[in-house]
Every structure is written in C-alpha cells, then in structure tokens.
Amino acid sequence: MKNTLLFVLPMIYISAANAATPWWEQPTVCRLNPTNCYSAMGAGFESGMWDSTSNCWGLKLICPEALTEPATQPIPIERTALKSGKGILSDFDTDALSASGDCYGRRKSSKNGATVSVNGKYVNVYCPGILDNPDETLENGEIVYNNQPTCQTLAESGYVATLNDDCFGKYYDISNYFIECGGTSLLPARIIILNGADYNITHPGMPQTMDAANKMFETMYSTSKIQHDKYFKNK
C-alpha cells in the first residue's frame, strides 16, 4: 500500500502542473501542422471558427462588397476558397484590409489609389464633390461604374481631369478661365485665361457657336504668339 501511494502522488503533481498549460501547448499532445494556418490573426479575422480545408482555426472575414453573392455583413470564408477566388469579385483584393478595418476586400488600385478596378478595367477616382451622381464613395474620392466623365462634362463645372495626389480633378473658376476641349482626349486642349472678360455679356460680333469661338481664340492666340516672338526674342 505504501508503494502504491508513492507512485500515484507524482502523477497527481504532474497533472496539476500541465493543467495550467493550454492543451495544444502541452508536449504530450499531437499538434497540427501550421503550414496552412494564418501566422497571426487580428482585425478582419474570426479566430474562433474552424477551417476544415486547412485544418486550422481561423477564418478571414470578407467584406460584403467583394462577394459575388449579396451580403449585408462580412462573411467568414475558408482559405482554399479564397485562393481559388470562389465567390469573390475579381475587382477586389482579399489580402487588403478594408478602410473600415473590420474585413478584407478592397478594390484593386494603382497610381497611389487614384485608379481602381471596375469590371476588370481601371477607372479614375475623382476627388470628392466633382461627380454629380457617383456610384461608389471610396476613402479618397468617388467613382462611376459606367459612362465615365468626358473633358466637356467636367469642364462644364470647371474641372479638368489632372492627377491631384490620390484622385483626379483640378478646379478652374469658369469666370476666369475658358477650358477648351478637343477630340476624344480627357484632358483639355487648352486652358485660356479670360483676363477679366465677361463671356456672359453679349457684345456685337460675339461668336454665336462653339466653332466660331474656337476660331476667334485661335486668331487671338496666333496674334499673341507673333507679337511675343517679335518683342521677346531669345538671346
């Protein structure tokens, strides 16, 4: 009886020591191969859910807008499904945390975020307030999915599509500048300083059509160039 007690007591002591250590860290327990697991989980992860295909704990939360099926909140998706792209819109990067920081899936971008992917093509992100009816608001501006702005539609509100850090759009006060668009280019052919001229007042001989106005500006430009070359010759 005395020998039996001596054998049991050490076992009780060892069990008590191991009880303070999580079971998955105890040396006597087989561990999962962590190769297919996430190295760390924080914002944008559901750490309490099991990924059956990777045999690991932890699922990545994918933003609703990045999913092919409509959703109102982030959805946890297994790692192999993410690798295959199943259920994910190709315009979104599921390795990029959203601006809100609670899920993964941000529009693929370039030019420091000034262009983003829409239906497989990159479109300009216009600075806040430029577009009349944007389809989507991003962290640095707004986009439309179809019928992209033209030089003329932007010029009507005094904007030109020049890159402005991480969005497109620079404002010119139309009372001081005339934005002349030409052809199919998104950028204007010229921006003419009006020098205080009020183009809203009708004067005799004032051009009545855009073509007539362009011809007048062309003549003014040619005359100014001749005078400039005459009196400001390079030395």
GROMACS .gro file of N, CA, C and O in nm, residues 133-234:
model
  408
  133ASN      N    1  -2.340   6.225  -5.972
  133ASN     CA    2  -2.407   6.106  -5.922
  133ASN      C    3  -2.309   5.989  -5.914
  133ASN      O    4  -2.314   5.898  -6.000
  134PRO      N    5  -2.221   5.988  -5.814
  134PRO     CA    6  -2.125   5.877  -5.804
  134PRO      C    7  -2.193   5.746  -5.767
  134PRO      O    8  -2.294   5.745  -5.696
  135ASP      N    9  -2.139   5.636  -5.818
  135ASP     CA   10  -2.193   5.504  -5.787
  135ASP      C   11  -2.134   5.448  -5.658
  135ASP      O   12  -2.196   5.364  -5.592
  136GLU      N   13  -2.015   5.494  -5.623
  136GLU     CA   14  -1.949   5.441  -5.503
  136GLU      C   15  -1.853   5.547  -5.448
  136GLU      O   16  -1.784   5.617  -5.522
  137THR      N   17  -1.852   5.559  -5.317
  137THR     CA   18  -1.762   5.652  -5.249
  137THR      C   19  -1.649   5.574  -5.184
  137THR      O   20  -1.672   5.482  -5.106
  138LEU      N   21  -1.526   5.611  -5.218
  138LEU     CA   22  -1.408   5.547  -5.162
  138LEU      C   23  -1.345   5.639  -5.058
  138LEU      O   24  -1.391   5.751  -5.035
  139GLU      N   25  -1.238   5.591  -4.999
  139GLU     CA   26  -1.171   5.668  -4.894
  139GLU      C   27  -1.116   5.799  -4.948
  139GLU      O   28  -1.115   5.900  -4.877
  140ASN      N   29  -1.070   5.801  -5.072
  140ASN     CA   30  -1.005   5.920  -5.128
  140ASN      C   31  -1.085   5.988  -5.239
  140ASN      O   32  -1.038   6.085  -5.298
  141GLY      N   33  -1.204   5.940  -5.269
  141GLY     CA   34  -1.283   6.003  -5.374
  141GLY      C   35  -1.403   5.922  -5.415
  141GLY      O   36  -1.453   5.840  -5.338
  142GLU      N   37  -1.449   5.944  -5.539
  142GLU     CA   38  -1.571   5.880  -5.587
  142GLU      C   39  -1.550   5.824  -5.727
  142GLU      O   40  -1.466   5.873  -5.803
  143ILE      N   41  -1.630   5.722  -5.762
  143ILE     CA   42  -1.621   5.661  -5.894
  143ILE      C   43  -1.760   5.639  -5.951
  143ILE      O   44  -1.859   5.636  -5.878
  144VAL      N   45  -1.765   5.624  -6.084
  144VAL     CA   46  -1.886   5.579  -6.151
  144VAL      C   47  -1.850   5.451  -6.225
  144VAL      O   48  -1.737   5.434  -6.273
  145TYR      N   49  -1.943   5.358  -6.234
  145TYR     CA   50  -1.916   5.229  -6.295
  145TYR      C   51  -1.921   5.237  -6.448
  145TYR      O   52  -1.841   5.174  -6.516
  146ASN      N   53  -2.016   5.313  -6.501
  146ASN     CA   54  -2.033   5.323  -6.646
  146ASN      C   55  -2.036   5.471  -6.686
  146ASN      O   56  -2.044   5.560  -6.601
  147ASN      N   57  -2.030   5.496  -6.818
  147ASN     CA   58  -2.039   5.633  -6.870
  147ASN      C   59  -1.944   5.727  -6.795
  147ASN      O   60  -1.986   5.819  -6.724
  148GLN      N   61  -1.815   5.701  -6.812
  148GLN     CA   62  -1.713   5.780  -6.745
  148GLN      C   63  -1.718   5.926  -6.791
  148GLN      O   64  -1.758   5.957  -6.904
  149PRO      N   65  -1.681   6.020  -6.705
  149PRO     CA   66  -1.683   6.162  -6.741
  149PRO      C   67  -1.595   6.191  -6.863
  149PRO      O   68  -1.497   6.121  -6.888
  150THR      N   69  -1.633   6.293  -6.937
  150THR     CA   70  -1.554   6.338  -7.050
  150THR      C   71  -1.494   6.475  -7.016
  150THR      O   72  -1.529   6.537  -6.916
  151CYS      N   73  -1.406   6.522  -7.104
  151CYS     CA   74  -1.348   6.654  -7.083
  151CYS      C   75  -1.458   6.760  -7.075
  151CYS      O   76  -1.455   6.847  -6.988
  152GLN      N   77  -1.556   6.749  -7.164
  152GLN     CA   78  -1.661   6.851  -7.170
  152GLN      C   79  -1.751   6.847  -7.047
  152GLN      O   80  -1.785   6.952  -6.993
  153THR      N   81  -1.790   6.729  -7.002
  153THR     CA   82  -1.879   6.722  -6.885
  153THR      C   83  -1.808   6.774  -6.760
  153THR      O   84  -1.872   6.834  -6.673
  154LEU      N   85  -1.679   6.751  -6.751
  154LEU     CA   86  -1.604   6.804  -6.637
  154LEU      C   87  -1.586   6.955  -6.649
  154LEU      O   88  -1.598   7.029  -6.551
  155ALA      N   89  -1.559   7.002  -6.772
  155ALA     CA   90  -1.534   7.144  -6.794
  155ALA      C   91  -1.657   7.229  -6.762
  155ALA      O   92  -1.644   7.345  -6.721
  156GLU      N   93  -1.774   7.174  -6.782
  156GLU     CA   94  -1.897   7.249  -6.754
  156GLU      C   95  -1.907   7.292  -6.608
  156GLU      O   96  -1.973   7.391  -6.576
  157SER      N   97  -1.839   7.218  -6.521
  157SER     CA   98  -1.838   7.255  -6.378
  157SER      C   99  -1.704   7.314  -6.337
  157SER      O  100  -1.681   7.337  -6.218
  158GLY      N  101  -1.616   7.336  -6.436
  158GLY     CA  102  -1.488   7.400  -6.406
  158GLY      C  103  -1.377   7.304  -6.366
  158GLY      O  104  -1.278   7.347  -6.306
  159TYR      N  105  -1.390   7.175  -6.399
  159TYR     CA  106  -1.288   7.078  -6.360
  159TYR      C  107  -1.215   7.021  -6.480
  159TYR      O  108  -1.270   7.011  -6.590
  160VAL      N  109  -1.090   6.986  -6.456
  160VAL     CA  110  -1.011   6.912  -6.556
  160VAL      C  111  -0.957   6.787  -6.487
  160VAL      O  112  -0.932   6.787  -6.366
  161ALA      N  113  -0.938   6.682  -6.565
  161ALA     CA  114  -0.901   6.552  -6.508
  161ALA      C  115  -0.750   6.536  -6.493
  161ALA      O  116  -0.688   6.445  -6.548
  162THR      N  117  -0.689   6.626  -6.418
  162THR     CA  118  -0.547   6.612  -6.388
  162THR      C  119  -0.532   6.541  -6.254
  162THR      O  120  -0.616   6.554  -6.164
  163LEU      N  121  -0.423   6.465  -6.242
  163LEU     CA  122  -0.398   6.388  -6.120
  163LEU      C  123  -0.368   6.482  -6.004
  163LEU      O  124  -0.280   6.568  -6.014
  164ASN      N  125  -0.440   6.466  -5.896
  164ASN     CA  126  -0.425   6.550  -5.779
  164ASN      C  127  -0.396   6.461  -5.659
  164ASN      O  128  -0.485   6.425  -5.582
  165ASP      N  129  -0.269   6.418  -5.647
  165ASP     CA  130  -0.225   6.328  -5.541
  165ASP      C  131  -0.287   6.189  -5.559
  165ASP      O  132  -0.242   6.112  -5.641
  166ASP      N  133  -0.394   6.157  -5.486
  166ASP     CA  134  -0.454   6.024  -5.495
  166ASP      C  135  -0.594   6.026  -5.556
  166ASP      O  136  -0.673   5.934  -5.536
  167CYS      N  137  -0.627   6.133  -5.629
  167CYS     CA  138  -0.754   6.141  -5.700
  167CYS      C  139  -0.740   6.236  -5.818
  167CYS      O  140  -0.641   6.311  -5.826
  168PHE      N  141  -0.837   6.235  -5.907
  168PHE     CA  142  -0.832   6.320  -6.026
  168PHE      C  143  -0.926   6.440  -6.010
  168PHE      O  144  -1.035   6.427  -5.956
  169GLY      N  145  -0.882   6.554  -6.060
  169GLY     CA  146  -0.969   6.671  -6.061
  169GLY      C  147  -0.902   6.796  -6.007
  169GLY      O  148  -0.854   6.798  -5.894
  170LYS      N  149  -0.896   6.898  -6.092
  170LYS     CA  150  -0.847   7.029  -6.050
  170LYS      C  151  -0.949   7.133  -6.096
  170LYS      O  152  -0.999   7.127  -6.208
  171TYR      N  153  -0.978   7.228  -6.008
  171TYR     CA  154  -1.083   7.326  -6.036
  171TYR      C  155  -1.026   7.454  -6.096
  171TYR      O  156  -0.922   7.505  -6.053
  172TYR      N  157  -1.096   7.505  -6.200
  172TYR     CA  158  -1.067   7.636  -6.260
  172TYR      C  159  -1.196   7.717  -6.259
  172TYR      O  160  -1.298   7.672  -6.312
  173ASP      N  161  -1.189   7.832  -6.198
  173ASP     CA  162  -1.307   7.920  -6.191
  173ASP      C  163  -1.346   7.961  -6.333
  173ASP      O  164  -1.269   8.029  -6.402
  174ILE      N  165  -1.465   7.920  -6.378
  174ILE     CA  166  -1.505   7.944  -6.516
  174ILE      C  167  -1.530   8.092  -6.545
  174ILE      O  168  -1.547   8.130  -6.661
  175SER      N  169  -1.531   8.176  -6.443
  175SER     CA  170  -1.541   8.319  -6.468
  175SER      C  171  -1.404   8.378  -6.502
  175SER      O  172  -1.395   8.491  -6.551
  176ASN      N  173  -1.300   8.303  -6.476
  176ASN     CA  174  -1.164   8.349  -6.504
  176ASN      C  175  -1.091   8.267  -6.609
  176ASN      O  176  -0.988   8.309  -6.661
  177TYR      N  177  -1.144   8.147  -6.639
  177TYR     CA  178  -1.077   8.058  -6.733
  177TYR      C  179  -1.178   7.998  -6.831
  177TYR      O  180  -1.292   7.972  -6.796
  178PHE      N  181  -1.129   7.975  -6.953
  178PHE     CA  182  -1.208   7.902  -7.052
  178PHE      C  183  -1.137   7.770  -7.078
  178PHE      O  184  -1.020   7.768  -7.120
  179ILE      N  185  -1.207   7.659  -7.052
  179ILE     CA  186  -1.149   7.525  -7.071
  179ILE      C  187  -1.190   7.476  -7.208
  179ILE      O  188  -1.308   7.451  -7.234
  180GLU      N  189  -1.093   7.464  -7.296
  180GLU     CA  190  -1.121   7.423  -7.434
  180GLU      C  191  -1.089   7.275  -7.452
  180GLU      O  192  -0.974   7.233  -7.439
  181CYS      N  193  -1.191   7.196  -7.479
  181CYS     CA  194  -1.173   7.052  -7.502
  181CYS      C  195  -1.160   7.028  -7.651
  181CYS      O  196  -1.211   7.103  -7.733
  182GLY      N  197  -1.091   6.921  -7.685
  182GLY     CA  198  -1.074   6.889  -7.826
  182GLY      C  199  -1.064   6.739  -7.847
  182GLY      O  200  -0.994   6.670  -7.772
  183GLY      N  201  -1.134   6.688  -7.947
  183GLY     CA  202  -1.127   6.546  -7.978
  183GLY      C  203  -1.185   6.459  -7.867
  183GLY      O  204  -1.278   6.499  -7.797
  184THR      N  205  -1.125   6.343  -7.851
  184THR     CA  206  -1.174   6.247  -7.751
  184THR      C  207  -1.087   6.244  -7.626
  184THR      O  208  -1.112   6.165  -7.536
  185SER      N  209  -0.986   6.331  -7.620
  185SER     CA  210  -0.897   6.332  -7.505
  185SER      C  211  -0.970   6.376  -7.379
  185SER      O  212  -1.056   6.465  -7.383
  186LEU      N  213  -0.937   6.312  -7.267
  186LEU     CA  214  -0.999   6.351  -7.140
  186LEU      C  215  -0.944   6.484  -7.090
  186LEU      O  216  -1.013   6.559  -7.022
  187LEU      N  217  -0.820   6.514  -7.125
  187LEU     CA  218  -0.760   6.641  -7.085
  187LEU      C  219  -0.792   6.750  -7.187
  187LEU      O  220  -0.800   6.722  -7.307
  188PRO      N  221  -0.809   6.874  -7.144
  188PRO     CA  222  -0.841   6.981  -7.237
  188PRO      C  223  -0.724   7.015  -7.329
  188PRO      O  224  -0.607   6.993  -7.294
  189ALA      N  225  -0.758   7.067  -7.448
  189ALA     CA  226  -0.653   7.109  -7.542
  189ALA      C  227  -0.582   7.232  -7.489
  189ALA      O  228  -0.460   7.245  -7.500
  190ARG      N  229  -0.660   7.324  -7.432
  190ARG     CA  230  -0.602   7.448  -7.376
  190ARG      C  231  -0.689   7.499  -7.262
  190ARG      O  232  -0.808   7.472  -7.258
  191ILE      N  233  -0.626   7.575  -7.176
  191ILE     CA  234  -0.698   7.649  -7.071
  191ILE      C  235  -0.660   7.796  -7.091
  191ILE      O  236  -0.543   7.832  -7.077
  192ILE      N  237  -0.759   7.877  -7.125
  192ILE     CA  238  -0.733   8.016  -7.163
  192ILE      C  239  -0.775   8.109  -7.050
  192ILE      O  240  -0.887   8.101  -6.998
  193ILE      N  241  -0.682   8.200  -7.013
  193ILE     CA  242  -0.712   8.299  -6.911
  193ILE      C  243  -0.796   8.410  -6.974
  193ILE      O  244  -0.757   8.466  -7.077
  194LEU      N  245  -0.908   8.442  -6.915
  194LEU     CA  246  -1.000   8.539  -6.974
  194LEU      C  247  -0.960   8.684  -6.948
  194LEU      O  248  -1.015   8.775  -7.011
  195ASN      N  249  -0.869   8.708  -6.854
  195ASN     CA  250  -0.822   8.844  -6.825
  195ASN      C  251  -0.936   8.940  -6.793
  195ASN      O  252  -0.940   9.055  -6.840
  196GLY      N  253  -1.032   8.893  -6.717
  196GLY     CA  254  -1.141   8.980  -6.674
  196GLY      C  255  -1.256   8.990  -6.770
  196GLY      O  256  -1.355   9.059  -6.742
  197ALA      N  257  -1.247   8.926  -6.886
  197ALA     CA  258  -1.357   8.934  -6.983
  197ALA      C  259  -1.479   8.860  -6.930
  197ALA      O  260  -1.467   8.752  -6.873
  198ASP      N  261  -1.595   8.922  -6.945
  198ASP     CA  262  -1.720   8.858  -6.902
  198ASP      C  263  -1.787   8.796  -7.023
  198ASP      O  264  -1.848   8.866  -7.105
  199TYR      N  265  -1.775   8.664  -7.035
  199TYR     CA  266  -1.831   8.598  -7.153
  199TYR      C  267  -1.983   8.583  -7.146
  199TYR      O  268  -2.046   8.536  -7.240
  200ASN      N  269  -2.043   8.624  -7.034
  200ASN     CA  270  -2.190   8.615  -7.022
  200ASN      C  271  -2.259   8.737  -7.085
  200ASN      O  272  -2.379   8.735  -7.109
  201ILE      N  273  -2.182   8.845  -7.108
  201ILE     CA  274  -2.240   8.967  -7.167
  201ILE      C  275  -2.230   8.959  -7.319
  201ILE      O  276  -2.123   8.930  -7.374
  202THR      N  277  -2.340   8.985  -7.386
  202THR     CA  278  -2.344   8.979  -7.532
  202THR      C  279  -2.290   9.109  -7.592
  202THR      O  280  -2.335   9.218  -7.557
  203HIS      N  281  -2.191   9.095  -7.681
  203HIS     CA  282  -2.133   9.210  -7.749
  203HIS      C  283  -2.153   9.193  -7.899
  203HIS      O  284  -2.163   9.080  -7.949
  204PRO      N  285  -2.158   9.305  -7.972
  204PRO     CA  286  -2.168   9.294  -8.119
  204PRO      C  287  -2.049   9.214  -8.174
  204PRO      O  288  -1.935   9.235  -8.135
  205GLY      N  289  -2.077   9.124  -8.263
  205GLY     CA  290  -1.970   9.045  -8.323
  205GLY      C  291  -1.927   8.928  -8.239
  205GLY      O  292  -1.832   8.857  -8.275
  206MET      N  293  -1.993   8.906  -8.127
  206MET     CA  294  -1.958   8.793  -8.041
  206MET      C  295  -1.994   8.662  -8.110
  206MET      O  296  -2.102   8.652  -8.169
  207PRO      N  297  -1.903   8.562  -8.111
  207PRO     CA  298  -1.933   8.436  -8.178
  207PRO      C  299  -2.057   8.369  -8.121
  207PRO      O  300  -2.078   8.367  -8.000
  208GLN      N  301  -2.138   8.312  -8.210
  208GLN     CA  302  -2.264   8.251  -8.169
  208GLN      C  303  -2.256   8.100  -8.154
  208GLN      O  304  -2.347   8.038  -8.099
  209THR      N  305  -2.147   8.040  -8.203
  209THR     CA  306  -2.131   7.895  -8.193
  209THR      C  307  -1.995   7.863  -8.133
  209THR      O  308  -1.904   7.948  -8.130
  210MET      N  309  -1.980   7.737  -8.090
  210MET     CA  310  -1.853   7.695  -8.033
  210MET      C  311  -1.742   7.699  -8.138
  210MET      O  312  -1.628   7.738  -8.109
  211ASP      N  313  -1.773   7.661  -8.262
  211ASP     CA  314  -1.672   7.664  -8.368
  211ASP      C  315  -1.624   7.807  -8.393
  211ASP      O  316  -1.504   7.832  -8.412
  212ALA      N  317  -1.718   7.900  -8.393
  212ALA     CA  318  -1.682   8.040  -8.415
  212ALA      C  319  -1.595   8.092  -8.300
  212ALA      O  320  -1.500   8.167  -8.321
  213ALA      N  321  -1.629   8.049  -8.178
  213ALA     CA  322  -1.550   8.090  -8.062
  213ALA      C  323  -1.408   8.033  -8.068
  213ALA      O  324  -1.310   8.102  -8.039
  214ASN      N  325  -1.399   7.908  -8.110
  214ASN     CA  326  -1.267   7.846  -8.121
  214ASN      C  327  -1.182   7.915  -8.226
  214ASN      O  328  -1.061   7.933  -8.208
  215LYS      N  329  -1.243   7.956  -8.339
  215LYS     CA  330  -1.170   8.027  -8.442
  215LYS      C  331  -1.121   8.162  -8.390
  215LYS      O  332  -1.009   8.206  -8.420
  216MET      N  333  -1.207   8.229  -8.311
  216MET     CA  334  -1.167   8.358  -8.255
  216MET      C  335  -1.048   8.341  -8.161
  216MET      O  336  -0.950   8.417  -8.166
  217PHE      N  337  -1.055   8.239  -8.075
  217PHE     CA  338  -0.945   8.214  -7.982
  217PHE      C  339  -0.818   8.177  -8.059
  217PHE      O  340  -0.707   8.214  -8.019
  218GLU      N  341  -0.834   8.104  -8.168
  218GLU     CA  342  -0.720   8.064  -8.250
  218GLU      C  343  -0.651   8.188  -8.308
  218GLU      O  344  -0.528   8.199  -8.308
  219THR      N  345  -0.731   8.280  -8.355
  219THR     CA  346  -0.677   8.405  -8.410
  219THR      C  347  -0.606   8.486  -8.302
  219THR      O  348  -0.495   8.539  -8.323
  220MET      N  349  -0.670   8.496  -8.185
  220MET     CA  350  -0.610   8.569  -8.074
  220MET      C  351  -0.477   8.506  -8.032
  220MET      O  352  -0.378   8.575  -8.007
  221TYR      N  353  -0.476   8.374  -8.030
  221TYR     CA  354  -0.355   8.302  -7.991
  221TYR      C  355  -0.242   8.325  -8.091
  221TYR      O  356  -0.127   8.351  -8.055
  222SER      N  357  -0.275   8.319  -8.221
  222SER     CA  358  -0.174   8.339  -8.325
  222SER      C  359  -0.117   8.480  -8.321
  222SER      O  360   0.004   8.501  -8.333
  223THR      N  361  -0.205   8.578  -8.301
  223THR     CA  362  -0.161   8.718  -8.293
  223THR      C  363  -0.069   8.739  -8.174
  223THR      O  364   0.036   8.804  -8.185
  224SER      N  365  -0.107   8.682  -8.061
  224SER     CA  366  -0.024   8.696  -7.940
  224SER      C  367   0.111   8.630  -7.958
  224SER      O  368   0.214   8.683  -7.914
  225LYS      N  369   0.114   8.517  -8.026
  225LYS     CA  370   0.239   8.446  -8.048
  225LYS      C  371   0.333   8.526  -8.137
  225LYS      O  372   0.454   8.536  -8.113
  226ILE      N  373   0.276   8.586  -8.242
  226ILE     CA  374   0.357   8.668  -8.333
  226ILE      C  375   0.418   8.787  -8.258
  226ILE      O  376   0.537   8.817  -8.273
  227GLN      N  377   0.337   8.853  -8.177
  227GLN     CA  378   0.386   8.968  -8.100
  227GLN      C  379   0.491   8.925  -7.998
  227GLN      O  380   0.591   8.995  -7.976
  228HIS      N  381   0.467   8.810  -7.936
  228HIS     CA  382   0.564   8.762  -7.838
  228HIS      C  383   0.698   8.731  -7.903
  228HIS      O  384   0.805   8.768  -7.854
  229ASP      N  385   0.693   8.662  -8.017
  229ASP     CA  386   0.817   8.627  -8.087
  229ASP      C  387   0.890   8.751  -8.138
  229ASP      O  388   1.013   8.751  -8.149
  230LYS      N  389   0.813   8.855  -8.168
  230LYS     CA  390   0.873   8.978  -8.222
  230LYS      C  391   0.948   9.056  -8.115
  230LYS      O  392   1.057   9.108  -8.138
  231TYR      N  393   0.888   9.065  -7.997
  231TYR     CA  394   0.944   9.151  -7.893
  231TYR      C  395   1.020   9.078  -7.782
  231TYR      O  396   1.086   9.139  -7.700
  232PHE      N  397   1.004   8.947  -7.778
  232PHE     CA  398   1.072   8.869  -7.675
  232PHE      C  399   1.156   8.760  -7.739
  232PHE      O  400   1.137   8.641  -7.717
  233LYS      N  401   1.249   8.802  -7.822
  233LYS     CA  402   1.336   8.707  -7.890
  233LYS      C  403   1.437   8.649  -7.791
  233LYS      O  404   1.486   8.720  -7.702
  234ASN      N  405   1.467   8.522  -7.810
  234ASN     CA  406   1.569   8.457  -7.725
  234ASN      C  407   1.705   8.512  -7.758
  234ASN      O  408   1.743   8.525  -7.875
   0.00000   0.00000   0.00000
